[in-house]
CSV table of C-alpha atoms and ligand atoms in Angstrom, one decimal:
chain,number,residue,atom,x,y,z
D,2,MET,CA,0.5,0.0,0.0
D,3,VAL,CA,2.6,2.1,1.4
D,4,MET,CA,4.2,1.5,-2.0
D,5,ILE,CA,2.2,2.5,-4.1
D,6,CYS,CA,1.0,5.6,-2.8
D,7,MET,CA,4.3,7.2,-3.2
D,8,ARG,CA,4.7,6.3,-6.5
D,9,GLN,CA,3.3,8.9,-8.7
D,10,LEU,CA,1.8,6.3,-11.1
D,11,LYS,CA,-0.6,4.1,-10.4
D,12,VAL,CA,0.7,1.9,-13.3
D,13,LEU,CA,3.7,0.4,-14.4
D,14,ARG,CA,5.8,1.9,-18.3
D,15,THR,CA,6.5,0.2,-20.3
D,16,GLU,CA,10.4,0.9,-19.6
D,17,GLU,CA,10.2,0.1,-16.4
D,18,LEU,CA,9.4,-3.8,-16.9
D,19,THR,CA,11.7,-6.0,-16.7
D,20,ASP,CA,12.0,-9.3,-18.6
D,21,GLN,CA,10.6,-11.6,-16.2
D,22,ILE,CA,7.6,-13.9,-17.0
D,23,CYS,CA,5.3,-14.7,-13.5
D,24,ILE,CA,2.8,-17.5,-13.8
D,25,ILE,CA,0.4,-16.9,-11.3
D,26,VAL,CA,-1.0,-19.9,-10.2
D,27,GLY,CA,-3.1,-21.0,-6.1
D,28,THR,CA,-5.0,-23.9,-7.7
D,29,ARG,CA,-4.5,-27.6,-8.3
D,30,PRO,CA,-5.2,-27.1,-12.1
D,31,GLY,CA,-3.5,-24.3,-12.8
D,32,ILE,CA,0.0,-26.2,-11.7
D,33,ILE,CA,0.0,-29.1,-13.1
D,34,LYS,CA,-1.2,-27.2,-16.1
D,35,PHE,CA,1.8,-25.3,-15.7
D,36,SER,CA,4.1,-27.4,-15.1
D,37,PRO,CA,5.7,-28.1,-18.7
D,38,ILE,CA,5.6,-24.2,-19.2
D,39,ILE,CA,8.1,-24.1,-15.9
D,40,ARG,CA,9.7,-26.6,-16.9
D,41,GLU,CA,9.7,-25.5,-20.4
D,42,LEU,CA,11.0,-21.9,-19.3
D,43,GLU,CA,14.1,-23.1,-16.6
D,44,GLU,CA,15.8,-25.6,-19.9
D,45,ARG,CA,15.9,-22.5,-21.7
D,46,LYS,CA,17.3,-20.6,-18.5
D,47,LYS,CA,14.6,-17.6,-18.5
D,48,PRO,CA,14.1,-15.5,-15.9
D,49,PHE,CA,10.9,-16.0,-14.2
D,50,PHE,CA,9.5,-16.1,-11.1
D,51,VAL,CA,5.8,-17.8,-9.2
D,52,LEU,CA,3.1,-16.3,-7.5
D,53,HIS,CA,0.8,-18.5,-6.2
D,54,THR,CA,-2.3,-16.7,-4.7
D,55,GLY,CA,-3.6,-19.0,-2.2
D,56,GLN,CA,-6.9,-19.9,-3.4
D,57,HIS,CA,-5.3,-23.5,-2.5
D,58,TYR,CA,-3.8,-23.6,0.4
D,59,SER,CA,-4.0,-27.6,2.1
D,60,TYR,CA,-1.2,-29.5,1.5
D,61,GLU,CA,-2.8,-32.2,-1.1
D,62,MET,CA,-4.4,-29.4,-2.7
D,63,ASP,CA,-1.9,-28.0,-3.7
D,64,LYS,CA,2.4,-28.3,-2.4
D,65,LEU,CA,2.0,-32.4,-2.7
D,66,PHE,CA,1.7,-30.9,-6.5
D,67,PHE,CA,4.9,-28.8,-6.1
D,68,GLU,CA,7.2,-31.6,-4.6
D,69,GLU,CA,5.9,-34.4,-7.3
D,70,LEU,CA,6.3,-32.2,-10.0
D,71,ILE,CA,9.7,-31.0,-9.2
D,72,LEU,CA,8.4,-26.6,-8.9
D,73,PRO,CA,10.7,-24.1,-7.8
D,74,GLN,CA,9.1,-22.5,-4.9
D,75,PRO,CA,6.1,-19.4,-6.0
D,76,LYS,CA,8.8,-16.5,-4.8
D,77,HIS,CA,6.2,-14.8,-3.3
D,78,ARG,CA,2.1,-15.7,-2.3
D,79,VAL,CA,-1.0,-14.2,-0.8
D,80,GLN,CA,-1.4,-14.5,2.8
D,81,HIS,CA,-4.7,-15.3,4.6
D,82,VAL,CA,-6.6,-15.9,1.3
D,83,ASN,CA,-8.7,-18.9,2.6
D,84,LEU,CA,-10.2,-16.7,4.9
D,85,ALA,CA,-12.8,-15.8,2.3
D,86,GLN,CA,-16.1,-16.7,1.6
D,87,TYR,CA,-16.9,-14.9,-1.3
D,88,HIS,CA,-16.2,-14.8,-4.9
D,89,GLY,CA,-15.5,-11.0,-4.5
D,90,GLU,CA,-14.0,-11.2,-1.5
D,91,GLN,CA,-11.6,-14.1,-2.1
D,92,THR,CA,-10.3,-12.1,-5.7
D,93,ALA,CA,-10.7,-9.0,-4.5
D,94,LYS,CA,-8.0,-10.2,-1.9
D,95,MET,CA,-6.1,-12.1,-4.6
D,96,LEU,CA,-6.0,-9.2,-6.6
D,97,GLU,CA,-4.3,-7.0,-4.1
D,98,GLY,CA,-1.2,-9.7,-3.3
D,99,ILE,CA,-0.9,-10.2,-6.1
D,100,GLU,CA,-0.4,-5.4,-7.2
D,101,GLU,CA,1.7,-5.7,-4.8
D,102,ALA,CA,3.3,-8.4,-5.7
D,103,LEU,CA,3.9,-7.2,-9.4
D,104,LEU,CA,4.4,-3.7,-8.8
D,105,LYS,CA,7.3,-4.8,-6.9
D,106,GLU,CA,8.5,-7.4,-9.3
D,107,LYS,CA,7.5,-5.1,-12.3
D,108,PRO,CA,7.4,-7.9,-14.4
D,109,LYS,CA,6.6,-8.1,-18.7
D,110,LEU,CA,4.5,-10.0,-19.0
D,111,VAL,CA,2.1,-12.4,-16.6
D,112,LEU,CA,0.7,-15.4,-17.4
D,113,VAL,CA,-2.2,-17.2,-16.7
D,114,GLY,CA,-4.1,-20.1,-16.8
D,115,GLY,CA,-8.2,-20.9,-16.9
D,116,ASP,CA,-10.8,-20.0,-15.3
D,117,ALA,CA,-10.6,-19.8,-11.4
D,118,ASN,CA,-10.2,-16.6,-9.9
D,119,THR,CA,-7.1,-17.0,-9.0
D,120,ASN,CA,-6.5,-16.6,-12.6
D,121,LEU,CA,-9.3,-13.7,-13.1
D,122,ALA,CA,-7.1,-12.2,-10.5
D,123,GLY,CA,-4.1,-12.5,-11.7
D,124,ALA,CA,-5.1,-10.9,-15.1
D,125,LEU,CA,-7.1,-7.9,-13.9
D,126,ALA,CA,-3.5,-6.8,-11.7
D,127,ALA,CA,-1.6,-7.4,-14.6
D,128,ARG,CA,-4.4,-5.3,-16.7
D,129,LYS,CA,-4.2,-2.1,-14.3
D,130,LEU,CA,-0.4,-2.2,-14.1
D,131,HIS,CA,-0.3,-1.9,-18.0
D,132,ILE,CA,1.9,-5.8,-18.0
D,133,TYR,CA,1.2,-8.0,-20.9
D,134,LEU,CA,-0.8,-10.4,-20.5
D,135,GLY,CA,-1.1,-14.0,-21.4
D,136,HIS,CA,-4.1,-16.4,-21.7
D,137,ILE,CA,-3.2,-19.9,-21.3
D,138,GLU,CA,-6.4,-21.9,-21.8
D,139,ALA,CA,-8.4,-19.2,-23.9
D,140,GLY,CA,-12.0,-19.0,-26.0
D,141,LEU,CA,-12.7,-22.1,-23.6
D,142,ARG,CA,-17.2,-21.2,-23.4
D,143,SER,CA,-19.8,-24.1,-21.4
D,144,GLY,CA,-22.2,-21.3,-22.2
D,145,ASP,CA,-23.9,-21.6,-18.4
D,146,TRP,CA,-24.2,-18.7,-16.6
D,147,ARG,CA,-24.1,-20.3,-14.0
D,148,MET,CA,-20.4,-20.9,-13.2
D,149,PRO,CA,-17.9,-18.7,-12.0
D,150,GLU,CA,-15.6,-20.3,-13.9
D,151,GLU,CA,-17.6,-19.3,-17.3
D,152,HIS,CA,-17.4,-16.3,-16.2
D,153,ASN,CA,-14.0,-15.8,-14.9
D,154,ARG,CA,-13.7,-17.1,-18.4
D,155,ILE,CA,-14.6,-14.2,-20.1
D,156,ILE,CA,-13.2,-11.6,-18.9
D,157,ILE,CA,-9.5,-12.5,-18.8
D,158,ASP,CA,-10.0,-13.1,-22.9
D,159,ARG,CA,-11.5,-10.0,-22.8
D,160,ILE,CA,-8.9,-8.4,-21.4
D,161,SER,CA,-6.3,-10.1,-22.7
D,162,ASP,CA,-3.0,-9.4,-25.0
D,163,PHE,CA,-2.2,-13.0,-26.1
D,164,LEU,CA,-5.0,-16.3,-26.3
D,165,PHE,CA,-3.3,-19.0,-26.2
D,166,ALA,CA,-6.4,-21.3,-27.7
D,167,PRO,CA,-6.4,-25.2,-26.5
D,168,THR,CA,-8.0,-25.4,-31.0
D,169,GLU,CA,-10.0,-24.2,-33.9
D,170,GLU,CA,-13.3,-24.1,-31.5
D,171,SER,CA,-12.3,-21.9,-29.0
D,172,ARG,CA,-10.2,-19.9,-31.5
D,173,LYS,CA,-13.7,-19.9,-33.1
D,174,ASN,CA,-15.1,-18.6,-29.3
D,175,LEU,CA,-13.0,-16.2,-29.3
D,176,VAL,CA,-13.3,-14.4,-32.3
D,177,GLU,CA,-16.9,-14.4,-31.2
D,178,ASP,CA,-16.5,-12.8,-29.0
D,179,ASN,CA,-14.4,-9.5,-30.4
D,180,ALA,CA,-10.7,-10.6,-28.0
D,181,LYS,CA,-9.3,-7.4,-28.3
D,182,GLY,CA,-5.9,-9.7,-28.5
D,183,LYS,CA,-4.5,-11.5,-30.9
D,184,VAL,CA,-5.0,-15.1,-30.3
D,185,PHE,CA,-2.9,-18.7,-31.4
D,186,VAL,CA,-4.5,-22.2,-31.7
D,187,THR,CA,-1.3,-23.6,-29.5
D,188,GLY,CA,-3.8,-27.1,-28.4
D,189,ASN,CA,-3.6,-26.8,-24.3
D,190,THR,CA,-0.4,-27.4,-22.0
D,191,ILE,CA,-2.7,-30.9,-20.5
D,192,VAL,CA,-1.2,-33.1,-23.2
D,193,ASP,CA,2.6,-32.1,-22.0
D,194,ALA,CA,1.6,-33.3,-18.9
D,195,VAL,CA,0.0,-36.1,-19.0
D,196,VAL,CA,2.7,-37.0,-21.6
D,197,GLN,CA,5.6,-36.5,-19.0
D,198,ASN,CA,3.7,-37.9,-15.9
D,199,ALA,CA,2.2,-40.6,-16.1
D,200,ALA,CA,5.5,-43.0,-18.0
D,201,ILE,CA,6.8,-41.2,-14.2
D,202,ALA,CA,3.0,-43.2,-12.9
D,203,ARG,CA,3.4,-46.3,-14.0
D,204,THR,CA,6.5,-47.1,-12.2
D,205,LYS,CA,6.2,-44.8,-9.3
D,206,SER,CA,2.6,-45.3,-8.2
D,207,GLU,CA,1.4,-47.6,-5.8
D,208,ILE,CA,-1.7,-46.5,-5.2
D,209,LYS,CA,-3.7,-49.5,-6.8
D,210,GLU,CA,-1.7,-52.1,-4.4
D,211,ARG,CA,-3.0,-49.3,-1.5
D,212,LEU,CA,-6.7,-49.7,-2.5
D,213,GLY,CA,-5.9,-53.3,-3.0
D,214,LEU,CA,-6.9,-52.7,-6.9
D,215,ARG,CA,-4.9,-56.5,-7.7
D,216,GLY,CA,-6.1,-55.7,-11.8
D,217,GLU,CA,-9.5,-56.1,-10.5
D,218,SER,CA,-11.3,-53.1,-12.8
D,219,HIS,CA,-12.6,-50.0,-11.6
D,220,PHE,CA,-14.4,-46.5,-12.3
D,221,LEU,CA,-13.2,-42.9,-11.0
D,222,LEU,CA,-15.1,-40.3,-9.7
D,223,THR,CA,-14.4,-36.9,-9.0
D,224,LEU,CA,-16.7,-33.7,-8.3
D,225,HIS,CA,-16.4,-30.3,-7.0
D,226,ARG,CA,-18.1,-27.9,-9.3
D,227,GLU,CA,-20.2,-25.7,-7.1
D,228,GLU,CA,-23.4,-25.6,-9.1
D,229,ASN,CA,-23.6,-29.6,-8.8
D,230,ILE,CA,-22.3,-29.5,-4.8
D,231,ASP,CA,-23.4,-26.5,-3.4
D,232,PHE,CA,-27.4,-27.3,-4.0
D,233,LYS,CA,-29.0,-29.9,-2.2
D,234,GLU,CA,-31.1,-31.9,-4.6
D,235,ASN,CA,-28.0,-31.6,-7.6
D,236,LEU,CA,-26.2,-33.0,-5.5
D,237,ALA,CA,-28.3,-36.2,-4.2
D,238,SER,CA,-29.3,-36.1,-7.9
D,239,ILE,CA,-26.1,-37.2,-8.8
D,240,LEU,CA,-25.0,-39.3,-6.2
D,241,GLU,CA,-27.8,-41.6,-7.0
D,242,GLY,CA,-26.9,-41.9,-10.3
D,243,ILE,CA,-23.3,-43.4,-8.9
D,244,GLU,CA,-25.5,-45.5,-7.2
D,245,LEU,CA,-27.6,-46.5,-9.9
D,246,VAL,CA,-24.0,-47.4,-11.5
D,247,ALA,CA,-22.5,-49.4,-8.9
D,248,GLU,CA,-25.2,-51.6,-8.5
D,249,ALA,CA,-25.3,-51.7,-12.5
D,250,PHE,CA,-22.0,-52.0,-13.1
D,251,ASP,CA,-20.6,-54.0,-9.4
D,252,SER,CA,-17.8,-52.2,-10.0
D,253,LYS,CA,-15.8,-50.6,-7.5
D,254,ILE,CA,-15.6,-46.9,-7.9
D,255,ILE,CA,-12.6,-44.1,-5.9
D,256,PHE,CA,-14.0,-41.2,-5.1
D,257,PRO,CA,-10.5,-38.6,-4.1
D,258,ILE,CA,-13.1,-36.3,-2.7
D,259,HIS,CA,-12.5,-33.0,-2.8
D,260,PRO,CA,-12.5,-30.8,-0.1
D,261,ARG,CA,-15.3,-29.1,-1.0
D,262,THR,CA,-18.0,-31.7,-2.1
D,263,LYS,CA,-17.0,-32.9,1.7
D,264,LYS,CA,-18.3,-30.2,3.0
D,265,ARG,CA,-21.4,-30.4,1.0
D,266,ILE,CA,-21.8,-34.4,1.3
D,267,SER,CA,-22.2,-34.0,5.6
D,268,TYR,CA,-23.7,-30.3,5.7
D,269,PHE,CA,-26.4,-31.3,3.2
D,270,GLU,CA,-27.0,-34.5,5.3
D,271,LEU,CA,-26.3,-37.0,1.9
D,272,ASP,CA,-23.4,-39.0,4.2
D,273,ARG,CA,-26.4,-41.9,3.6
D,274,PHE,CA,-25.1,-42.0,0.1
D,275,ILE,CA,-20.4,-42.0,1.4
D,276,SER,CA,-21.2,-44.6,4.3
D,277,GLY,CA,-24.3,-47.4,2.1
D,278,ILE,CA,-23.1,-47.7,-1.7
D,279,LYS,CA,-20.2,-50.7,-0.9
D,280,GLU,CA,-18.6,-50.6,-3.8
D,281,LEU,CA,-17.5,-46.6,-3.1
D,282,VAL,CA,-14.7,-46.0,-2.1
D,283,VAL,CA,-13.5,-42.4,-0.8
D,284,ILE,CA,-10.5,-41.7,0.0
D,285,ASP,CA,-8.7,-38.4,0.1
D,286,PRO,CA,-7.3,-36.1,-2.7
D,287,ILE,CA,-4.0,-37.6,-4.3
D,288,GLY,CA,-1.5,-36.6,-5.5
D,289,TYR,CA,-1.3,-36.2,-9.5
D,290,LEU,CA,1.4,-39.5,-10.3
D,291,ASP,CA,-1.5,-41.0,-8.2
D,292,PHE,CA,-4.3,-39.5,-10.1
D,293,LEU,CA,-2.6,-40.4,-13.7
D,294,ALA,CA,-2.1,-44.3,-12.4
D,295,LEU,CA,-5.7,-45.1,-11.5
D,296,LEU,CA,-7.0,-42.9,-14.5
D,297,GLU,CA,-5.4,-45.1,-16.6
D,298,SER,CA,-6.2,-48.3,-15.6
D,299,SER,CA,-9.5,-47.0,-14.8
D,300,ASN,CA,-12.2,-48.6,-17.4
D,301,LEU,CA,-14.6,-45.1,-16.7
D,302,VAL,CA,-14.2,-42.2,-15.1
D,303,LEU,CA,-17.1,-40.1,-13.8
D,304,THR,CA,-16.5,-36.7,-13.1
D,305,ASP,CA,-17.7,-33.0,-13.3
D,306,SER,CA,-14.0,-31.5,-13.4
D,307,GLY,CA,-12.8,-29.4,-16.9
D,308,GLY,CA,-9.4,-31.5,-16.3
D,309,ILE,CA,-10.5,-34.6,-15.9
D,310,GLN,CA,-12.4,-35.0,-19.1
D,311,GLU,CA,-9.5,-33.4,-20.9
D,312,GLU,CA,-6.8,-36.5,-19.3
D,313,SER,CA,-9.6,-39.0,-20.1
D,314,CYS,CA,-9.7,-38.4,-23.5
D,315,ILE,CA,-5.5,-38.0,-24.2
D,316,LEU,CA,-5.3,-42.0,-22.5
D,317,ARG,CA,-8.7,-43.2,-24.2
D,318,ILE,CA,-10.3,-43.4,-21.1
D,319,PRO,CA,-14.1,-42.8,-21.3
D,320,CYS,CA,-15.8,-40.3,-19.4
D,321,VAL,CA,-19.4,-39.3,-18.3
D,322,THR,CA,-19.5,-36.2,-17.8
D,323,LEU,CA,-21.2,-35.1,-14.8
D,324,ARG,CA,-22.5,-31.9,-15.6
D,325,ASP,CA,-25.4,-30.2,-18.5
D,326,SER,CA,-22.5,-28.2,-20.4
D,327,THR,CA,-18.9,-28.6,-21.0
D,328,GLU,CA,-16.7,-26.2,-23.0
D,329,ARG,CA,-14.9,-29.2,-23.5
D,330,PRO,CA,-16.7,-30.1,-26.8
D,331,GLU,CA,-14.0,-31.8,-28.5
D,332,THR,CA,-13.9,-34.6,-25.9
D,333,VAL,CA,-17.7,-35.4,-28.1
D,334,GLN,CA,-16.9,-35.0,-31.0
D,335,VAL,CA,-13.5,-37.1,-31.1
D,336,GLY,CA,-16.2,-40.3,-28.9
D,337,SER,CA,-14.2,-40.5,-25.5
D,338,ASN,CA,-17.2,-37.9,-23.5
D,339,ALA,CA,-20.3,-37.8,-23.3
D,340,VAL,CA,-22.6,-35.2,-20.8
D,341,ALA,CA,-25.0,-36.6,-19.3
D,342,GLY,CA,-26.1,-33.5,-17.0
D,343,THR,CA,-26.9,-34.5,-12.7
D,344,GLN,CA,-29.9,-36.9,-13.7
D,345,SER,CA,-29.5,-40.3,-11.7
D,346,GLU,CA,-31.3,-42.5,-14.4
D,347,SER,CA,-29.4,-40.2,-17.6
D,348,ILE,CA,-26.4,-41.2,-15.6
D,349,LEU,CA,-26.7,-44.3,-15.8
D,350,ASP,CA,-27.6,-44.2,-19.0
D,351,LYS,CA,-24.8,-43.0,-20.1
D,352,ALA,CA,-22.4,-44.5,-18.3
D,353,LYS,CA,-23.4,-48.3,-19.7
D,354,THR,CA,-22.8,-46.0,-23.2
D,355,MET,CA,-19.2,-45.0,-22.8
D,356,PHE,CA,-19.0,-48.2,-21.1
D,357,SER,CA,-19.1,-49.6,-24.0
D,358,VAL,CA,-17.4,-47.3,-26.6
D,359,LYS,CA,-14.5,-47.8,-29.0
D,360,ARG,CA,-11.4,-46.8,-27.8
D,361,ASP,CA,-9.9,-45.6,-31.0
D,362,TRP,CA,-10.9,-42.1,-30.4
D,363,LYS,CA,-7.4,-39.3,-31.6
D,364,ASN,CA,-6.3,-36.5,-29.1
D,365,PRO,CA,-8.2,-32.6,-29.6
D,366,PHE,CA,-5.7,-30.8,-27.9
D,367,GLY,CA,-2.4,-30.7,-29.5
D,368,THR,CA,1.4,-31.8,-29.0
D,369,ASN,CA,4.2,-30.5,-27.1
D,370,VAL,CA,2.1,-26.9,-26.8
D,371,SER,CA,3.7,-25.6,-23.7
D,372,ARG,CA,7.5,-25.2,-26.2
D,373,LYS,CA,5.1,-23.0,-29.3
D,374,ILE,CA,3.8,-20.7,-26.3
D,375,VAL,CA,7.2,-20.0,-25.1
D,376,GLU,CA,8.3,-19.6,-28.7
D,377,ILE,CA,5.3,-17.3,-28.8
D,378,VAL,CA,6.1,-15.4,-26.2
D,379,LYS,CA,9.5,-15.1,-27.2
D,380,SER,CA,8.7,-14.0,-30.6
D,381,GLU,CA,6.3,-11.5,-29.6
D,382,LEU,CA,7.9,-10.2,-26.9
D,383,ALA,CA,11.5,-10.2,-27.3
D,384,LEU,CA,12.4,-12.7,-23.9
O,7,UDP,N1,-6.3,-34.3,-10.2
O,7,UDP,C1,-5.6,-34.5,-8.4
O,7,UDP,N2,-5.4,-35.6,-7.7
O,7,UDP,C2,-7.2,-35.2,-7.4
O,7,UDP,C3,-7.8,-34.9,-8.5
O,7,UDP,C4,-7.6,-35.0,-9.4
O,7,UDP,O1,-4.1,-35.0,-9.3
O,7,UDP,O2,-7.3,-35.7,-6.2
O,7,UDP,C5,-5.4,-33.8,-10.4
O,7,UDP,C6,-6.5,-34.0,-12.1
O,7,UDP,O3,-5.6,-34.9,-12.7
O,7,UDP,C7,-6.4,-32.9,-13.1
O,7,UDP,C8,-6.7,-32.2,-12.1
O,7,UDP,O4,-6.6,-32.1,-10.9
O,7,UDP,O5,-5.2,-32.2,-13.8
O,7,UDP,C9,-8.2,-31.7,-12.3
O,7,UDP,O6,-8.7,-30.7,-11.3
O,7,UDP,P1,-10.0,-30.1,-10.7
O,7,UDP,O7,-11.5,-31.8,-10.4
O,7,UDP,O8,-10.0,-29.6,-9.3
O,7,UDP,O9,-10.0,-28.6,-11.8
O,7,UDP,P2,-11.1,-28.1,-12.6
O,7,UDP,O10,-9.9,-28.8,-14.2
O,7,UDP,O11,-11.7,-29.1,-12.8
O,7,UDP,O12,-10.7,-27.1,-12.7
């Protein structure tokens, strides 16, 4: 604060900017999706630093990924964000902390990735200070205006200088939305993250032994979207759907439960599903290597996650999306994903369809994506 008052200008002048790149992370998927970009920058010895917004803060949602993916510790970490209850409050706390760090470091470029509040705060902070802004995973649209992620995507895309669209479909969304920045179709960095870590996961992960899954087939379940878990009727309906799937397939369903979902199930007194479905194996959130190992050996994944729709597509595991829409329509087009909605019968129906689907689709999310993005940054900003 003091620093801002002492400056005459509320923005940074171009000549003040250093050659540094600031990578903004703060959530589990953001850390995973930025890991190959960070690796690429390290290999090329580019000056960069990591700024952590503090949105995710528990060991298993945050630090575990820095350890597993061998990432440099954040140079700056915004404090007290965990105390925020509402989206605006959380975004405001992050925005203030990010601005303070950016004023100290004066990077030439801020990179945000994805659609969490972390990225909105990072994007606003950069834009307001006149620092170049790049959005990785630009142009995704679900059309579902209930989703905080959809608000964030649209705002971030609108104010970014460089838009790294994963696919032609996302590029079209940016054109339709009249985005002002330069658009590059690069693919999605999740491909690099999967390629770099799946082989390690195969040899290192012991999760299947720990869960007693010796060769047995299993399904995987994740659930955390606000529009699903913050409304009792939606959450109950999805859990009823999972119960139907468990009965129909007689297959273990591994459920690494998101901390917020755990709280909601208890708050809405829906614990009977957790204790009552005998095939359901509820575990704490797991690291990336364990998650990839479980995903790769699954017969089916049921999820409302964005990243997992992509990873299952890349690893050729059929996916049922527990939402009314997807911002990853490419997965549906290639045949790896079916959007089930949240009605229990529909979840069972889609699970049956996807269980027997032929797994011969092609990955629509590109290859060597991080290298392409770093090359573009180099040529656009001479960094
Ligand atoms: N993931 C993980 N451990 C888990 C659950 C998920 O490592 O217990 C990874 C998963 O592989 C994917 C990412 O977390 O890369 C997805 O995060 P999430 O579903 O929370 O967010 P979204 O992708 O929906 O933004």
